[in-house]
mmCIF file of C-alpha atoms in Angstrom:
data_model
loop_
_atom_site.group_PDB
_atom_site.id
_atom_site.type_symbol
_atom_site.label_atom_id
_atom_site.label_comp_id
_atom_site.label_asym_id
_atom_site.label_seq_id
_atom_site.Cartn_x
_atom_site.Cartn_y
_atom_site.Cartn_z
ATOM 1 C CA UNK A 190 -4.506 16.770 6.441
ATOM 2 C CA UNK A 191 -4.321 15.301 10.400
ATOM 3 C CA UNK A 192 -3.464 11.968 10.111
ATOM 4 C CA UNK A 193 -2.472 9.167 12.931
ATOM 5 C CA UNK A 194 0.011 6.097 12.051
ATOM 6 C CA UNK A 195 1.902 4.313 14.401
ATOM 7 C CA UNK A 196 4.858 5.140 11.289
ATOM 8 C CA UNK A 197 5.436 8.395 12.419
ATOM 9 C CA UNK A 198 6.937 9.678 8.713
ATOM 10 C CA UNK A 199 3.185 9.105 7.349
ATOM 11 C CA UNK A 200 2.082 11.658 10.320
ATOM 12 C CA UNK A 201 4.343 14.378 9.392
ATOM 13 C CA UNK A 202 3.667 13.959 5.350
ATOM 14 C CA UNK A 203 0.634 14.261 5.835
ATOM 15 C CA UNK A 204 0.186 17.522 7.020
ATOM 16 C CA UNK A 205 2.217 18.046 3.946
ATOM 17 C CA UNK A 206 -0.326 17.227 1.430
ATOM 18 C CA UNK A 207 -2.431 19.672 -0.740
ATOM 19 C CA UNK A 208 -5.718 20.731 0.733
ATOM 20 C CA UNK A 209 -7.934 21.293 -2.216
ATOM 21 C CA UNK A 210 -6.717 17.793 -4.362
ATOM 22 C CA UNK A 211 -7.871 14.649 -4.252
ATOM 23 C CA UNK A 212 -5.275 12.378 -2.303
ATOM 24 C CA UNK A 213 -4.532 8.435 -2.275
ATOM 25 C CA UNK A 214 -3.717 6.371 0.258
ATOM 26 C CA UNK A 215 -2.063 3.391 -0.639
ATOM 27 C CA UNK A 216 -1.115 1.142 2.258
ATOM 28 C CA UNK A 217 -0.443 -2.446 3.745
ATOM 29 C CA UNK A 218 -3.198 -4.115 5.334
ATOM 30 C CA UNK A 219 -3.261 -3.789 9.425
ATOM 31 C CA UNK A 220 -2.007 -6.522 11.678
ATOM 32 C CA UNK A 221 -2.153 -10.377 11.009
ATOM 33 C CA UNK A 222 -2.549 -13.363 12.570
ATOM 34 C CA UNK A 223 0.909 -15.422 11.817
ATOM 35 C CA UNK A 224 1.679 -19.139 11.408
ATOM 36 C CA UNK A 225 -0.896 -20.494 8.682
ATOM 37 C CA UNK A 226 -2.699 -23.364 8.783
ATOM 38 C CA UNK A 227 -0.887 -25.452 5.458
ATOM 39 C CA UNK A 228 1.338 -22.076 4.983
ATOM 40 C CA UNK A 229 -2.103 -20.572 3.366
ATOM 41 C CA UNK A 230 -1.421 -16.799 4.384
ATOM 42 C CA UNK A 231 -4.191 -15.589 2.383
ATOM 43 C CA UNK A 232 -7.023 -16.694 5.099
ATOM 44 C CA UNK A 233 -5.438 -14.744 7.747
ATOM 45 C CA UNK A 234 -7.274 -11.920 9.199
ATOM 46 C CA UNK A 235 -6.316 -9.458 11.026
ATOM 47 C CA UNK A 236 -5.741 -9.252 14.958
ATOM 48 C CA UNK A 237 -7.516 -7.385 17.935
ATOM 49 C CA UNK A 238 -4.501 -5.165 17.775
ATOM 50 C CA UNK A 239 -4.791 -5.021 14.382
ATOM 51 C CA UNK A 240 -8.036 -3.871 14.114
ATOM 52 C CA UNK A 241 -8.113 -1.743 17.191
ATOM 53 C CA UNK A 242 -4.726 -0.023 15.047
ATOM 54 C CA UNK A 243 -7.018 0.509 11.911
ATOM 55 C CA UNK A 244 -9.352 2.434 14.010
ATOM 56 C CA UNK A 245 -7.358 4.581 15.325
ATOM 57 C CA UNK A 246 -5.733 5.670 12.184
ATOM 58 C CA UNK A 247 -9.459 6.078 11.126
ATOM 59 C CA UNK A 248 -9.557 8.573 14.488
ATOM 60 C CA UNK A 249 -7.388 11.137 13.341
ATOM 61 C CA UNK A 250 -8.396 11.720 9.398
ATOM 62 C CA UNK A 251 -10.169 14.904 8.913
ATOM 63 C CA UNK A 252 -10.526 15.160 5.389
ATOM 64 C CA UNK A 253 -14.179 13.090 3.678
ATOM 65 C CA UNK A 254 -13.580 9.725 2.814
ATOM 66 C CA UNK A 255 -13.727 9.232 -1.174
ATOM 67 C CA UNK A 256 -13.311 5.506 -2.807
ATOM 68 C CA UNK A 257 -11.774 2.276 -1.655
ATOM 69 C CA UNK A 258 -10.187 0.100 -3.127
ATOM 70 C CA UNK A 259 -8.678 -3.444 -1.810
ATOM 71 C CA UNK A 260 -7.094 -6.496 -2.450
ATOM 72 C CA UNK A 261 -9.264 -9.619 -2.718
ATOM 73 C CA UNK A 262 -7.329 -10.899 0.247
ATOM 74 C CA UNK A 263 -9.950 -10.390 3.029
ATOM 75 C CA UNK A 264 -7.934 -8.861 5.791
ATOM 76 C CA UNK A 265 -7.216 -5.807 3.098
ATOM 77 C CA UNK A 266 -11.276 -4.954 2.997
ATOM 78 C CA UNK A 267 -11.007 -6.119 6.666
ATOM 79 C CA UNK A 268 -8.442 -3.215 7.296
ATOM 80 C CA UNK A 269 -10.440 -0.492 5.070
ATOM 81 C CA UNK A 270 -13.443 -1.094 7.182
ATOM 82 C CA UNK A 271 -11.733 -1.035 10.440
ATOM 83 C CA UNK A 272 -10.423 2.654 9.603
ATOM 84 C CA UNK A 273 -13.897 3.618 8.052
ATOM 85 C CA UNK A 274 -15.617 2.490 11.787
ATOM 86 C CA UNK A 275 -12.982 5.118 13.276
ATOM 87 C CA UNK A 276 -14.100 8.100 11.257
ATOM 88 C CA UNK A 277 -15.908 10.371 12.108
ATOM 89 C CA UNK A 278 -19.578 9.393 10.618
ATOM 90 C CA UNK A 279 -20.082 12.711 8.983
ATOM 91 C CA UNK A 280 -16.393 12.497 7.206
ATOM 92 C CA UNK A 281 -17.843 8.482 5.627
ATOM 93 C CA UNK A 282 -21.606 8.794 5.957
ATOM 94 C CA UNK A 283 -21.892 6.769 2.063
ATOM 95 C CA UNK A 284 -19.113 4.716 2.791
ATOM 96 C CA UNK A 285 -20.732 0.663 2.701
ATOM 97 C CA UNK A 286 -18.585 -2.416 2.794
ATOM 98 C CA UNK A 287 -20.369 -3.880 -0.630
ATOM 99 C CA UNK A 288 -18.634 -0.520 -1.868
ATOM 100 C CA UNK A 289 -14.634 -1.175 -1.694
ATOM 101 C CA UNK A 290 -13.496 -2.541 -5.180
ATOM 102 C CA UNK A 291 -12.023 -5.672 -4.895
ATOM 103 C CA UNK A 292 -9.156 -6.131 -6.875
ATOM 104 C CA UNK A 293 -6.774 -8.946 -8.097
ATOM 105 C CA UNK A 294 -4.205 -6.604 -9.231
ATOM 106 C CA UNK A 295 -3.272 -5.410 -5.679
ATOM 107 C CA UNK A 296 -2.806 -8.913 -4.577
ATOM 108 C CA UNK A 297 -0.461 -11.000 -7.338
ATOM 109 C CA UNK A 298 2.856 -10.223 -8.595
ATOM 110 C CA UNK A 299 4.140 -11.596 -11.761
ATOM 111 C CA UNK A 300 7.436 -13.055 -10.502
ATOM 112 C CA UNK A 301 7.586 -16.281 -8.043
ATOM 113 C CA UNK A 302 8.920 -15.270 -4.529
ATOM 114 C CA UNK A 303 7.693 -18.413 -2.962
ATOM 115 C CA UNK A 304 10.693 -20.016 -0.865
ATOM 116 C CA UNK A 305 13.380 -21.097 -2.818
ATOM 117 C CA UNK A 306 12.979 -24.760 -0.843
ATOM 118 C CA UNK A 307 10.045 -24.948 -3.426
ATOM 119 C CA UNK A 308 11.213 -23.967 -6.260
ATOM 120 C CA UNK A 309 10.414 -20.358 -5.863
ATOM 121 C CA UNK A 310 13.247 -17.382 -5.837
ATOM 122 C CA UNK A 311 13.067 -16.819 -2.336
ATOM 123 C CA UNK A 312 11.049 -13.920 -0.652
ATOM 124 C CA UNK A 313 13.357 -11.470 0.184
ATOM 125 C CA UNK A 314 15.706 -12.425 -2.421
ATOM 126 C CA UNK A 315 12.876 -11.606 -5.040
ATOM 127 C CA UNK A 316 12.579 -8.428 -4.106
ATOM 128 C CA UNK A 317 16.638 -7.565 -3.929
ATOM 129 C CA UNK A 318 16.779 -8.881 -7.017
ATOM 130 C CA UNK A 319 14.075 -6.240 -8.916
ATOM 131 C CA UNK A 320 15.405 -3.550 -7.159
ATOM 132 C CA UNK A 321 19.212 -4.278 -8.080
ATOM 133 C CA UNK A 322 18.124 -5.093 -11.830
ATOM 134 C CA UNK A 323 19.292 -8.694 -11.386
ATOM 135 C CA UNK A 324 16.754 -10.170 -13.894
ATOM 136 C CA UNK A 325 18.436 -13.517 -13.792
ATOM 137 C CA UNK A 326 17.997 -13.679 -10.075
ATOM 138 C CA UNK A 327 14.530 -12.311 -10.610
ATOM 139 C CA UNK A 328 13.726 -15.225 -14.119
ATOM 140 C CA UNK A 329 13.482 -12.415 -16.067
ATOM 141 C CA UNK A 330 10.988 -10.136 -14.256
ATOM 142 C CA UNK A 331 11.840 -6.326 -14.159
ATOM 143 C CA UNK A 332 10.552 -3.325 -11.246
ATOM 144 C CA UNK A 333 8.809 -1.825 -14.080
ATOM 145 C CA UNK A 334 6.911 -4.954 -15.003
ATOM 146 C CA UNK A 335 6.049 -5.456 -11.673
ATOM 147 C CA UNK A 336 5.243 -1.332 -10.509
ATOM 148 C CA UNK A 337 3.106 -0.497 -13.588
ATOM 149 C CA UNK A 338 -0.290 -2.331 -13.292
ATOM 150 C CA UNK A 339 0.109 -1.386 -9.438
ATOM 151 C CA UNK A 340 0.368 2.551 -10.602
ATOM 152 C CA UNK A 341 -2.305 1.794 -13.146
ATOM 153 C CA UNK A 342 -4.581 0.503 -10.760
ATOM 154 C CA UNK A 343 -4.089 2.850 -7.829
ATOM 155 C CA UNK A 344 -5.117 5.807 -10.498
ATOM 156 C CA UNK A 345 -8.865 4.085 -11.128
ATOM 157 C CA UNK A 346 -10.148 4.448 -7.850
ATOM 158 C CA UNK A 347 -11.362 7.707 -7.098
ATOM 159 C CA UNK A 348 -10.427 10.955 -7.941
ATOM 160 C CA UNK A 349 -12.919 13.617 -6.377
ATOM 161 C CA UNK A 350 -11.377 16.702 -4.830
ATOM 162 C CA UNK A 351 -10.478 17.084 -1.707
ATOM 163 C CA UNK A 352 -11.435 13.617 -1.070
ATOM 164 C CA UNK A 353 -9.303 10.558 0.535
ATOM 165 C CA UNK A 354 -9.066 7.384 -1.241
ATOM 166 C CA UNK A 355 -7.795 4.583 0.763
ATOM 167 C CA UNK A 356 -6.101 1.784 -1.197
ATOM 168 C CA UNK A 357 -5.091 -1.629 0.859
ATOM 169 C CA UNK A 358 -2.878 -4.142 -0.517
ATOM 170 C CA UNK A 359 -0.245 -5.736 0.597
ATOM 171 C CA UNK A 360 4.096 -5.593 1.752
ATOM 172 C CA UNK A 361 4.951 -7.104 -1.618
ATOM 173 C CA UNK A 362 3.154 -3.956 -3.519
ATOM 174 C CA UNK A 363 3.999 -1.421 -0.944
ATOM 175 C CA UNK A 364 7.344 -2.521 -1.467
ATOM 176 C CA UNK A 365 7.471 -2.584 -4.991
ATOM 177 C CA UNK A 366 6.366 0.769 -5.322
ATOM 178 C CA UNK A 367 8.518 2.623 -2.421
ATOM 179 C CA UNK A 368 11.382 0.807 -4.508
ATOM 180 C CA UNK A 369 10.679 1.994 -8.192
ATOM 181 C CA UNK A 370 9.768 5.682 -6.686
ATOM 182 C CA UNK A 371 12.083 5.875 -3.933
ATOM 183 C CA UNK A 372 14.743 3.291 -4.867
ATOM 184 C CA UNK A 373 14.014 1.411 -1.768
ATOM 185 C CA UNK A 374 16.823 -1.267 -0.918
ATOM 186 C CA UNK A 375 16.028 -4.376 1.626
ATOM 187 C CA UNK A 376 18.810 -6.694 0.654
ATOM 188 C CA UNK A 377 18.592 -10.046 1.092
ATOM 189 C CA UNK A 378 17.500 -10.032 4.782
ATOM 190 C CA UNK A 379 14.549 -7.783 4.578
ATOM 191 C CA UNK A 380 16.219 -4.522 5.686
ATOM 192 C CA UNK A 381 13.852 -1.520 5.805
ATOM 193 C CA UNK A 382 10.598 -4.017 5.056
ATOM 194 C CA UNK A 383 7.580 -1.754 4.890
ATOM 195 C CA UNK A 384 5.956 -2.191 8.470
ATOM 196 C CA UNK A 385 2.395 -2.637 8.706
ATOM 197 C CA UNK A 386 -0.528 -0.035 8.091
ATOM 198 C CA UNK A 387 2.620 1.344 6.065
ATOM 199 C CA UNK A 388 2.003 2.714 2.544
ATOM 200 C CA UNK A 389 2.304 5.646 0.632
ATOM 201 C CA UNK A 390 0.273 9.057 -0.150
ATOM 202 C CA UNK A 391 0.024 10.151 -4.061
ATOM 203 C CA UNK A 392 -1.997 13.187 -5.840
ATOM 204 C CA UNK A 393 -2.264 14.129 -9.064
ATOM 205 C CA UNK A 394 -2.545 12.272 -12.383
ATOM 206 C CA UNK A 395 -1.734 9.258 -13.616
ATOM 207 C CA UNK A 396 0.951 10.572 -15.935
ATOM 208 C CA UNK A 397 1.731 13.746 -13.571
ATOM 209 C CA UNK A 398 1.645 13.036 -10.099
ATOM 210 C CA UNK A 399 3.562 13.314 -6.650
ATOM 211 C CA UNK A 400 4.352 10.563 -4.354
ATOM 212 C CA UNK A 401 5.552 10.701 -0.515
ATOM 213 C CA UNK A 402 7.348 8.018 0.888
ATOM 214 C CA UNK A 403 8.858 8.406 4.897
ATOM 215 C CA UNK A 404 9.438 11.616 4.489
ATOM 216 C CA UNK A 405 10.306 12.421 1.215
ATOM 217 C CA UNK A 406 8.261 14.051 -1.774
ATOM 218 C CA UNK A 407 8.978 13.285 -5.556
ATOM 219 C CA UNK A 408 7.138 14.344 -8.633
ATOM 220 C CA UNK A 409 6.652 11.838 -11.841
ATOM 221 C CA UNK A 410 6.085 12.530 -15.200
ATOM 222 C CA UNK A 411 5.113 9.884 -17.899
ATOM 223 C CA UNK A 412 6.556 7.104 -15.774
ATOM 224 C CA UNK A 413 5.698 3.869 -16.806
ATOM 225 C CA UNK A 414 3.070 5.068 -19.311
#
């Protein structure tokens, strides 16, 4: 599959993928506005750059657009829509806006990474601690706890053959995932934070599938089932 992203790994992987299977795209949203009104991040949308970005990833895919799936977050839907305008119309021709699943699964995560000033873990810190296993640091919250309903979800939408399904959520879920698949390390700075439009491509089953990550390819069997 041809595929534009200004992170250059997702360009290369996917020319990579299988031609005949259905394939999921499972991404952060496209740029945001920054500096919330009240430090509510959920009503950002997402910028003129951002959405001039999402087009032009929705430029280069050649393969028919399946389903779509989104946070409840608006800019997510915001960001599916912006690729979908980019397509070419023959490629989307059923896609409608009242047809992305919302979800609140690819929004929430069970631990609190609010800022520690607050009473929350911390951001960063949240996420070093699930990946490092450090469920005191994390109250008690595990990758797997926090990975599973993401996989679960992801593996509802869609399916058809030879199909793309686009997924948009958010860096905390992107994250998650690249770091219970690929063992993804940040620290406790935000070192190798997923970048936006950034996300990963998976095919196959829930129980039996394949994942690709910048640049790299694994296969999973029963995880987390």
């Amino acid at each position: 599959m041809h595929f534009y992203s200004p992170c250059q790994e997702m360009v290369q992987a996917a020319l990579e993928l299988p031609e005949k299977q259905n394939v999921k795209l499972f991404f952060r949203h496209s740029k945001r506005f920054d500096n919330p009104v009240n430090g509510d991040y959920s009503v950002l949308l997402l910028t003129p750059e951002g959405i001039e970005t999402a087009k032009e990833i929705g430029k280069g895919i050649d393969r028919p657009l399946g389903s779509c799936a989104a946070s409840i977050i608006r800019r997510c839907s915001q960001t599916i829509e912006a690729v979908v305008s980019g397509m070419d119309k023959e490629l989307c021709r059923d896609f409608s806006p009242d047809g992305i699943t919302l979800s609140e699964k690819l929004c929430y995560v069970l631990g609190d990474p609010s800022p520690i000033s607050s009473g929350g873990v911390g951001w960063y810190e949240y996420y070093h601690y699930l990946q490092t296993g450090n469920t005191e640091g994390s109250r008690g919250i595990t990758l797997e706890m926090e990975a599973k309903p993401i996989l679960d979800e992801i593996f509802t939408v869609g399916g058809k053959d030879e199909t793309l399904d686009l997924i948009c959520s958010h860096d905390s879920h992107v994250v998650i995932l690249a770091s219970a698949l690929f063992d993804l390390k940040t620290g406790m700075h935000g070192d190798n934070w997923c970048r936006f439009t950034e996300g990963l491509f998976f095919w196959g089953k829930r129980n039996d599938f394949y994942a690709s990550w910048r640049g790299e390819t694994r296969h999973f069997v029963n995880l987390y089932c």
